[in-house]
Tab-separated table of C-alpha atoms and ligand atoms in Angstrom:
chain	number	residue	atom	x	y	z
O	1	UNK	CA	-9.763	-46.626	-76.256
O	2	UNK	CA	-7.975	-48.512	-72.785
O	3	UNK	CA	-7.428	-52.312	-72.278
O	4	UNK	CA	-10.454	-54.571	-73.270
O	5	UNK	CA	-8.814	-57.347	-71.482
O	6	UNK	CA	-8.374	-55.031	-68.018
O	7	UNK	CA	-11.747	-53.904	-66.954
O	8	UNK	CA	-11.968	-50.555	-65.875
O	9	UNK	CA	-12.425	-49.651	-62.404
O	10	UNK	CA	-9.094	-52.602	-62.272
O	11	UNK	CA	-7.704	-49.806	-64.338
O	12	UNK	CA	-9.151	-47.077	-61.468
O	13	UNK	CA	-7.878	-49.443	-59.369
O	14	UNK	CA	-3.906	-50.162	-61.039
O	15	UNK	CA	-3.407	-46.511	-61.458
O	16	UNK	CA	-4.634	-45.356	-57.631
O	17	UNK	CA	-7.323	-43.408	-59.190
O	18	UNK	CA	-9.763	-44.924	-57.066
O	19	UNK	CA	-8.741	-46.785	-53.564
O	20	UNK	CA	-11.180	-50.588	-53.941
O	21	UNK	CA	-12.353	-51.105	-49.901
O	22	UNK	CA	-13.673	-54.505	-50.825
O	23	UNK	CA	-17.299	-52.955	-50.570
O	24	UNK	CA	-18.283	-52.744	-54.714
O	25	UNK	CA	-19.198	-48.398	-55.171
O	26	UNK	CA	-17.309	-47.911	-51.957
O	27	UNK	CA	-13.960	-46.224	-53.130
O	28	UNK	CA	-11.650	-43.943	-52.253
O	29	UNK	CA	-11.015	-40.993	-54.696
O	30	UNK	CA	-6.763	-40.094	-54.990
O	31	UNK	CA	-6.205	-36.502	-54.287
O	32	UNK	CA	-5.438	-35.507	-58.839
O	33	UNK	CA	-9.980	-37.165	-60.139
O	34	UNK	CA	-10.462	-35.253	-56.387
O	35	UNK	CA	-9.181	-32.183	-58.084
O	36	UNK	CA	-10.166	-32.970	-61.773
O	37	UNK	CA	-14.274	-32.640	-59.870
O	38	UNK	CA	-13.418	-29.268	-57.980
O	39	UNK	CA	-12.308	-28.100	-61.582
O	40	UNK	CA	-15.449	-29.441	-63.385
O	41	UNK	CA	-17.528	-27.607	-60.326
O	42	UNK	CA	-15.774	-24.633	-60.737
O	43	UNK	CA	-16.175	-25.067	-64.516
O	44	UNK	CA	-20.391	-26.029	-64.526
O	45	UNK	CA	-20.702	-22.429	-62.216
O	46	UNK	CA	-19.231	-21.011	-64.718
O	47	UNK	CA	-23.431	-21.202	-66.548
O	48	UNK	CA	-26.014	-19.520	-65.578
O	49	UNK	CA	-23.828	-17.393	-62.770
O	50	UNK	CA	-26.151	-14.399	-62.830
O	51	UNK	CA	-29.268	-16.292	-61.607
O	52	UNK	CA	-27.950	-17.798	-59.424
O	53	UNK	CA	-30.152	-16.600	-55.785
O	54	UNK	CA	-28.002	-18.759	-53.518
O	55	UNK	CA	-26.189	-21.562	-53.295
O	56	UNK	CA	-26.105	-24.599	-50.301
O	57	UNK	CA	-23.419	-27.625	-49.693
O	58	UNK	CA	-26.031	-30.231	-48.414
O	59	UNK	CA	-24.751	-33.074	-45.501
O	60	UNK	CA	-24.357	-37.095	-47.228
O	61	UNK	CA	-27.749	-37.681	-44.621
O	62	UNK	CA	-31.497	-35.627	-44.580
O	63	UNK	CA	-34.079	-35.493	-41.553
O	64	UNK	CA	-36.084	-39.402	-42.340
O	65	UNK	CA	-38.892	-37.007	-41.232
O	66	UNK	CA	-39.280	-35.238	-44.812
O	67	UNK	CA	-36.553	-38.233	-46.411
O	68	UNK	CA	-40.783	-39.552	-46.195
O	69	UNK	CA	-42.139	-37.267	-47.782
O	70	UNK	CA	-40.371	-37.256	-50.332
O	71	UNK	CA	-42.040	-40.209	-51.119
O	72	UNK	CA	-38.704	-42.587	-51.690
O	73	UNK	CA	-40.345	-46.198	-50.200
O	74	UNK	CA	-43.279	-46.076	-52.782
O	75	UNK	CA	-41.238	-45.207	-55.642
O	76	UNK	CA	-37.327	-46.587	-55.364
O	77	UNK	CA	-37.805	-49.011	-51.608
O	78	UNK	CA	-35.181	-51.082	-53.120
O	79	UNK	CA	-32.552	-47.872	-53.382
O	80	UNK	CA	-32.934	-45.885	-50.330
O	81	UNK	CA	-30.243	-46.554	-46.935
O	82	UNK	CA	-31.223	-45.295	-43.217
O	83	UNK	CA	-29.030	-44.457	-40.358
O	84	UNK	CA	-29.568	-46.924	-37.119
O	85	UNK	CA	-27.359	-46.527	-33.895
O	86	UNK	CA	-27.195	-48.082	-30.435
O	87	UNK	CA	-29.393	-46.224	-28.077
O	88	UNK	CA	-29.005	-49.430	-25.454
O	89	UNK	CA	-27.147	-49.038	-21.591
O	90	UNK	CA	-24.107	-50.969	-19.924
O	91	UNK	CA	-25.653	-53.993	-20.269
O	92	UNK	CA	-26.502	-54.571	-23.558
O	93	UNK	CA	-23.595	-53.002	-24.892
O	94	UNK	CA	-22.001	-56.086	-23.136
O	95	UNK	CA	-24.868	-57.869	-25.358
O	96	UNK	CA	-22.991	-56.453	-28.214
O	97	UNK	CA	-19.811	-57.483	-27.346
O	98	UNK	CA	-20.514	-60.628	-26.751
O	99	UNK	CA	-22.615	-60.695	-29.674
O	100	UNK	CA	-19.888	-59.418	-32.316
O	101	UNK	CA	-17.262	-62.089	-30.489
O	102	UNK	CA	-19.117	-64.520	-31.131
O	103	UNK	CA	-19.734	-63.755	-35.027
O	104	UNK	CA	-23.492	-63.623	-35.004
O	105	UNK	CA	-26.117	-61.100	-36.252
O	106	UNK	CA	-25.610	-57.924	-33.854
O	107	UNK	CA	-27.253	-55.371	-36.739
O	108	UNK	CA	-30.603	-56.335	-35.352
O	109	UNK	CA	-30.412	-54.540	-32.207
O	110	UNK	CA	-29.054	-50.951	-33.735
O	111	UNK	CA	-32.179	-48.526	-32.789
O	112	UNK	CA	-33.000	-46.044	-36.059
O	113	UNK	CA	-32.314	-42.408	-35.617
O	114	UNK	CA	-33.578	-39.355	-37.353
O	115	UNK	CA	-31.382	-39.948	-40.211
O	116	UNK	CA	-31.747	-40.989	-44.340
O	117	UNK	CA	-29.070	-41.744	-45.704
O	118	UNK	CA	-29.831	-38.255	-49.547
O	119	UNK	CA	-30.683	-40.279	-51.751
O	120	UNK	CA	-30.669	-37.470	-54.335
O	121	UNK	CA	-28.935	-34.240	-54.135
O	122	UNK	CA	-31.992	-31.316	-54.182
O	123	UNK	CA	-34.217	-33.330	-51.901
O	124	UNK	CA	-32.692	-31.141	-48.640
O	125	UNK	CA	-33.435	-28.012	-50.120
O	126	UNK	CA	-37.238	-28.657	-50.644
O	127	UNK	CA	-37.992	-28.183	-47.401
O	128	UNK	CA	-35.759	-25.448	-46.647
O	129	UNK	CA	-37.954	-23.181	-49.255
O	130	UNK	CA	-40.941	-24.115	-47.721
O	131	UNK	CA	-40.226	-22.958	-43.498
O	132	UNK	CA	-39.788	-20.199	-45.735
O	133	UNK	CA	-43.145	-19.348	-46.689
O	134	UNK	CA	-44.640	-18.503	-50.962
O	135	UNK	CA	-41.662	-17.889	-53.123
O	136	UNK	CA	-41.399	-14.346	-55.119
O	137	UNK	CA	-42.783	-13.520	-58.358
O	138	UNK	CA	-38.664	-14.220	-59.164
O	139	UNK	CA	-38.773	-17.812	-57.484
O	140	UNK	CA	-35.852	-19.481	-57.090
O	141	UNK	CA	-32.922	-20.658	-58.855
O	142	UNK	CA	-30.420	-22.719	-56.476
O	143	UNK	CA	-26.511	-24.114	-57.029
O	144	UNK	CA	-26.279	-27.013	-54.946
O	145	UNK	CA	-23.787	-30.629	-54.094
O	146	UNK	CA	-24.408	-33.401	-52.056
O	147	UNK	CA	-22.990	-36.588	-51.478
O	148	UNK	CA	-25.758	-39.303	-52.827
O	149	UNK	CA	-26.303	-42.819	-51.668
O	150	UNK	CA	-27.791	-45.531	-53.906
O	151	UNK	CA	-27.929	-49.201	-52.455
O	152	UNK	CA	-27.460	-50.357	-56.468
O	153	UNK	CA	-23.564	-52.128	-55.247
O	154	UNK	CA	-21.566	-52.559	-59.128
O	155	UNK	CA	-18.512	-53.128	-60.445
O	156	UNK	CA	-19.092	-50.976	-62.763
O	157	UNK	CA	-17.286	-48.900	-61.801
O	158	UNK	CA	-19.777	-45.440	-62.921
O	159	UNK	CA	-22.115	-46.932	-60.685
O	160	UNK	CA	-21.106	-46.153	-57.608
O	161	UNK	CA	-23.433	-46.150	-53.604
O	162	UNK	CA	-22.403	-43.332	-52.441
O	163	UNK	CA	-21.103	-40.347	-55.148
O	164	UNK	CA	-21.929	-36.933	-55.030
O	165	UNK	CA	-24.164	-34.039	-57.415
O	166	UNK	CA	-24.036	-31.153	-57.631
O	167	UNK	CA	-26.888	-29.476	-58.473
O	168	UNK	CA	-28.410	-26.107	-60.923
O	169	UNK	CA	-32.716	-26.595	-59.212
O	170	UNK	CA	-34.892	-24.252	-60.083
O	171	UNK	CA	-37.823	-24.263	-58.055
O	172	UNK	CA	-41.427	-21.751	-60.032
O	173	UNK	CA	-43.927	-20.989	-62.261
O	174	UNK	CA	-44.111	-24.040	-64.946
O	175	UNK	CA	-42.899	-21.931	-67.041
O	176	UNK	CA	-39.902	-20.719	-65.906
O	177	UNK	CA	-38.457	-24.311	-64.688
O	178	UNK	CA	-39.709	-26.019	-68.648
O	179	UNK	CA	-37.546	-23.484	-69.628
O	180	UNK	CA	-34.948	-24.019	-67.379
O	181	UNK	CA	-35.014	-27.098	-68.199
O	182	UNK	CA	-34.505	-26.913	-72.083
O	183	UNK	CA	-31.275	-23.962	-71.691
O	184	UNK	CA	-29.962	-26.587	-69.384
O	185	UNK	CA	-30.250	-29.059	-72.146
O	186	UNK	CA	-28.680	-27.061	-74.849
O	187	UNK	CA	-26.124	-25.895	-71.821
O	188	UNK	CA	-25.292	-29.854	-71.065
O	189	UNK	CA	-24.275	-30.665	-74.720
O	190	UNK	CA	-22.267	-27.133	-74.998
O	191	UNK	CA	-20.419	-28.337	-71.964
O	192	UNK	CA	-19.839	-32.010	-73.419
O	193	UNK	CA	-18.138	-30.303	-76.522
O	194	UNK	CA	-16.216	-28.221	-74.191
O	195	UNK	CA	-14.376	-31.765	-72.332
O	196	UNK	CA	-14.620	-33.468	-76.101
O	197	UNK	CA	-16.384	-36.235	-74.347
O	198	UNK	CA	-18.768	-37.585	-76.821
O	199	UNK	CA	-22.687	-37.964	-75.621
O	200	UNK	CA	-26.252	-37.703	-76.455
O	201	UNK	CA	-29.098	-36.268	-74.334
O	202	UNK	CA	-32.313	-38.928	-74.262
O	203	UNK	CA	-35.373	-39.630	-73.238
O	204	UNK	CA	-35.309	-41.942	-69.195
O	205	UNK	CA	-37.320	-43.201	-66.699
O	206	UNK	CA	-35.732	-43.624	-62.969
O	207	UNK	CA	-36.127	-47.216	-61.839
O	208	UNK	CA	-39.130	-47.229	-59.804
O	209	UNK	CA	-40.510	-50.139	-58.304
O	210	UNK	CA	-42.310	-53.543	-58.384
O	211	UNK	CA	-45.819	-53.848	-60.736
O	212	UNK	CA	-46.580	-50.413	-60.127
O	213	UNK	CA	-43.330	-49.136	-61.325
O	214	UNK	CA	-43.549	-50.430	-64.296
O	215	UNK	CA	-45.900	-47.693	-65.255
O	216	UNK	CA	-44.567	-45.203	-63.233
O	217	UNK	CA	-41.865	-45.262	-65.425
O	218	UNK	CA	-43.450	-45.720	-68.531
O	219	UNK	CA	-45.704	-42.358	-68.498
O	220	UNK	CA	-42.094	-40.812	-66.782
O	221	UNK	CA	-40.908	-41.347	-70.577
O	222	UNK	CA	-44.586	-40.104	-72.481
O	223	UNK	CA	-44.707	-37.042	-70.482
O	224	UNK	CA	-40.328	-36.264	-71.204
O	225	UNK	CA	-40.265	-35.896	-67.417
O	226	UNK	CA	-36.313	-36.736	-67.925
O	227	UNK	CA	-34.158	-36.876	-69.753
O	228	UNK	CA	-30.133	-38.065	-69.547
O	229	UNK	CA	-27.092	-37.020	-71.512
O	230	UNK	CA	-24.927	-40.270	-71.998
O	231	UNK	CA	-22.052	-40.945	-72.560
O	232	UNK	CA	-19.901	-44.203	-72.973
O	233	UNK	CA	-18.056	-45.401	-70.327
O	234	UNK	CA	-17.405	-48.946	-69.139
O	235	UNK	CA	-19.854	-49.673	-72.791
O	236	UNK	CA	-20.142	-48.336	-76.080
O	237	UNK	CA	-24.048	-50.303	-76.372
O	238	UNK	CA	-24.927	-48.887	-73.175
O	239	UNK	CA	-23.683	-45.894	-72.513
O	240	UNK	CA	-23.610	-43.865	-68.989
O	241	UNK	CA	-25.835	-41.576	-68.111
O	242	UNK	CA	-23.480	-38.304	-66.837
O	243	UNK	CA	-26.028	-35.288	-66.451
O	244	UNK	CA	-29.532	-35.344	-65.490
O	245	UNK	CA	-32.442	-33.148	-67.061
O	246	UNK	CA	-35.949	-33.393	-65.021
O	247	UNK	CA	-38.419	-31.691	-64.897
O	248	UNK	CA	-41.159	-32.439	-61.305
O	249	UNK	CA	-44.248	-30.622	-62.314
O	250	UNK	CA	-45.718	-29.391	-59.219
O	251	UNK	CA	-45.157	-32.477	-56.768
O	252	UNK	CA	-42.751	-31.640	-55.365
O	253	UNK	CA	-44.628	-28.657	-54.299
O	254	UNK	CA	-47.457	-30.103	-53.310
O	255	UNK	CA	-45.540	-32.842	-51.379
O	256	UNK	CA	-43.324	-30.368	-49.433
O	257	UNK	CA	-46.022	-26.866	-49.204
O	258	UNK	CA	-43.664	-24.977	-51.965
O	259	UNK	CA	-45.886	-22.187	-52.518
O	260	UNK	CA	-45.323	-19.885	-55.856
O	261	UNK	CA	-46.175	-15.597	-55.390
O	262	UNK	CA	-50.398	-16.520	-55.769
O	263	UNK	CA	-50.403	-19.576	-53.258
O	264	UNK	CA	-50.618	-21.916	-56.300
O	265	UNK	CA	-47.402	-25.298	-55.549
O	266	UNK	CA	-44.629	-24.120	-56.996
O	267	UNK	CA	-43.211	-26.690	-60.214
O	268	UNK	CA	-39.461	-28.213	-59.971
O	269	UNK	CA	-37.206	-28.950	-62.217
O	270	UNK	CA	-33.251	-29.633	-60.876
O	271	UNK	CA	-30.412	-30.111	-63.249
O	272	UNK	CA	-27.694	-32.928	-61.774
O	273	UNK	CA	-24.350	-33.517	-62.335
O	274	UNK	CA	-22.722	-36.436	-61.329
O	275	UNK	CA	-19.125	-35.439	-60.759
O	276	UNK	CA	-17.460	-39.228	-60.801
O	277	UNK	CA	-19.395	-40.306	-63.340
O	278	UNK	CA	-18.200	-37.277	-65.347
O	279	UNK	CA	-15.033	-36.932	-63.587
O	280	UNK	CA	-14.472	-40.633	-64.994
O	281	UNK	CA	-15.858	-40.195	-68.515
O	282	UNK	CA	-13.332	-37.301	-68.650
O	283	UNK	CA	-10.371	-40.223	-67.923
O	284	UNK	CA	-11.664	-42.882	-69.775
O	285	UNK	CA	-11.532	-41.194	-72.396
O	286	UNK	CA	-8.196	-38.656	-72.496
O	287	UNK	CA	-5.901	-40.526	-70.310
O	288	UNK	CA	-4.689	-42.223	-66.788
O	289	UNK	CA	-2.411	-38.612	-67.454
O	290	UNK	CA	-4.435	-35.333	-67.198
O	291	UNK	CA	-1.614	-33.634	-68.296
O	292	UNK	CA	-1.184	-34.633	-71.573
O	293	UNK	CA	-5.383	-33.665	-72.046
O	294	UNK	CA	-6.169	-32.173	-74.878
O	295	UNK	CA	-4.953	-28.378	-74.983
O	296	UNK	CA	-9.084	-27.651	-74.945
O	297	UNK	CA	-9.692	-30.134	-72.024
O	298	UNK	CA	-6.477	-28.340	-70.015
O	299	UNK	CA	-7.900	-25.293	-71.131
O	300	UNK	CA	-11.198	-25.127	-69.519
O	301	UNK	CA	-10.820	-26.965	-66.743
O	302	UNK	CA	-7.090	-26.202	-65.684
O	303	UNK	CA	-7.932	-22.053	-67.158
N	401	ATP	P1	-29.524	-44.745	-64.137
N	401	ATP	O1	-29.608	-44.167	-65.407
N	401	ATP	O2	-27.878	-44.383	-64.665
N	401	ATP	O3	-29.080	-45.593	-62.820
N	401	ATP	P2	-30.107	-42.263	-62.923
N	401	ATP	O4	-31.412	-41.557	-63.757
N	401	ATP	O5	-30.073	-43.227	-61.452
N	401	ATP	O6	-28.572	-43.105	-63.434
N	401	ATP	P3	-30.200	-39.789	-61.296
N	401	ATP	O7	-31.101	-40.676	-60.145
N	401	ATP	O8	-30.784	-38.701	-62.809
N	401	ATP	O9	-29.773	-40.866	-62.194
N	401	ATP	O10	-28.911	-39.054	-60.580
N	401	ATP	C1	-27.987	-37.888	-61.163
N	401	ATP	C2	-26.706	-38.010	-62.200
N	401	ATP	O11	-26.141	-38.631	-60.842
N	401	ATP	C3	-27.255	-39.044	-63.092
N	401	ATP	O12	-27.379	-38.260	-64.371
N	401	ATP	C4	-25.708	-39.527	-62.865
N	401	ATP	O13	-24.414	-38.685	-63.501
N	401	ATP	C5	-25.507	-39.868	-61.130
N	401	ATP	N1	-25.441	-40.566	-60.451
N	401	ATP	C6	-26.353	-41.979	-60.184
N	401	ATP	N2	-26.025	-43.022	-59.515
N	401	ATP	C7	-25.732	-42.924	-60.197
N	401	ATP	C8	-23.950	-44.048	-59.246
N	401	ATP	N3	-24.411	-44.733	-58.859
N	401	ATP	N4	-22.990	-43.716	-59.105
N	401	ATP	C9	-23.151	-42.958	-59.387
N	401	ATP	N5	-23.337	-41.576	-59.727
N	401	ATP	C10	-25.424	-41.819	-59.910
N	402	ZN	ZN1	-32.702	-32.836	-58.082
N	403	MG	MG1	-30.451	-45.193	-61.319
């Protein structure tokens, strides 16, 4: 365990694992940190290899239209980020520069673009599947990765504003998607054993906004739609979700019009790995020098 007097974030800065930007939750990563992430991703991809139907990597933004379809502004408006840009002429540009020089708010004249920052890695997948028409009988099983944005600035290094999720997404029948999620809860625990990280799986809820959100959150818990793989990183009492196992029923199938082979709305489930959180958990528990990590962990990640 590390020096409790110095915060884990300050230790990460001091060791050069992360670099401070002046904005909470926005950090540059070291080469070694990225190497750990790349190795973890390779390790994760050794599970369920023959089940994957395809792989995709998304840019950090998604179309505004698909973002709207996702319902994110209904459920999590407090976390969302949209991209705005200067769209003016020479005259407007002059005004912009004067405004900046005077230290006034220049951003109010920025215009919305067709891009929203991706809040959850699997969202951009659903419209792609929808455009292909009805799914084959075996459904779809996609391995993907995306940068995500959430407006939740924090001094907790495990709560970033921009971070990556690696996900497996299963799309098909209720049975296919629920089986998938059960399988992955097991595999998630197996992965944590091999990485020698203390962990436990618990039912969870998303931070739905406002008064109506409280009801949504308790409904999600009652129906056990979300589970998290918890690992202590910055706190023993409040361990951090490093993986999540989500069943969306046919909500996304309906929202994006994804059809099963028989024409009914598809069910979806996803398992998300928080790549920065997993790397931070490894540094937290095994130390800042990766060459001194336990032999079993080295064997798992370095082979
Ligand atoms: P939390 O309860 O800690 O806010 P979450 O429920 O919002 O987590 P998900 O929405 O399920 O997490 O996202 C999938 C995974 O992405 C999480 O299991 C976690 O590992 C990672 N993740 C979520 N939010 C962040 C963040 N702000 N910074 C870094 N990783 C994150
Ligand atoms: Zn997902
Ligand atoms: Mg969250």
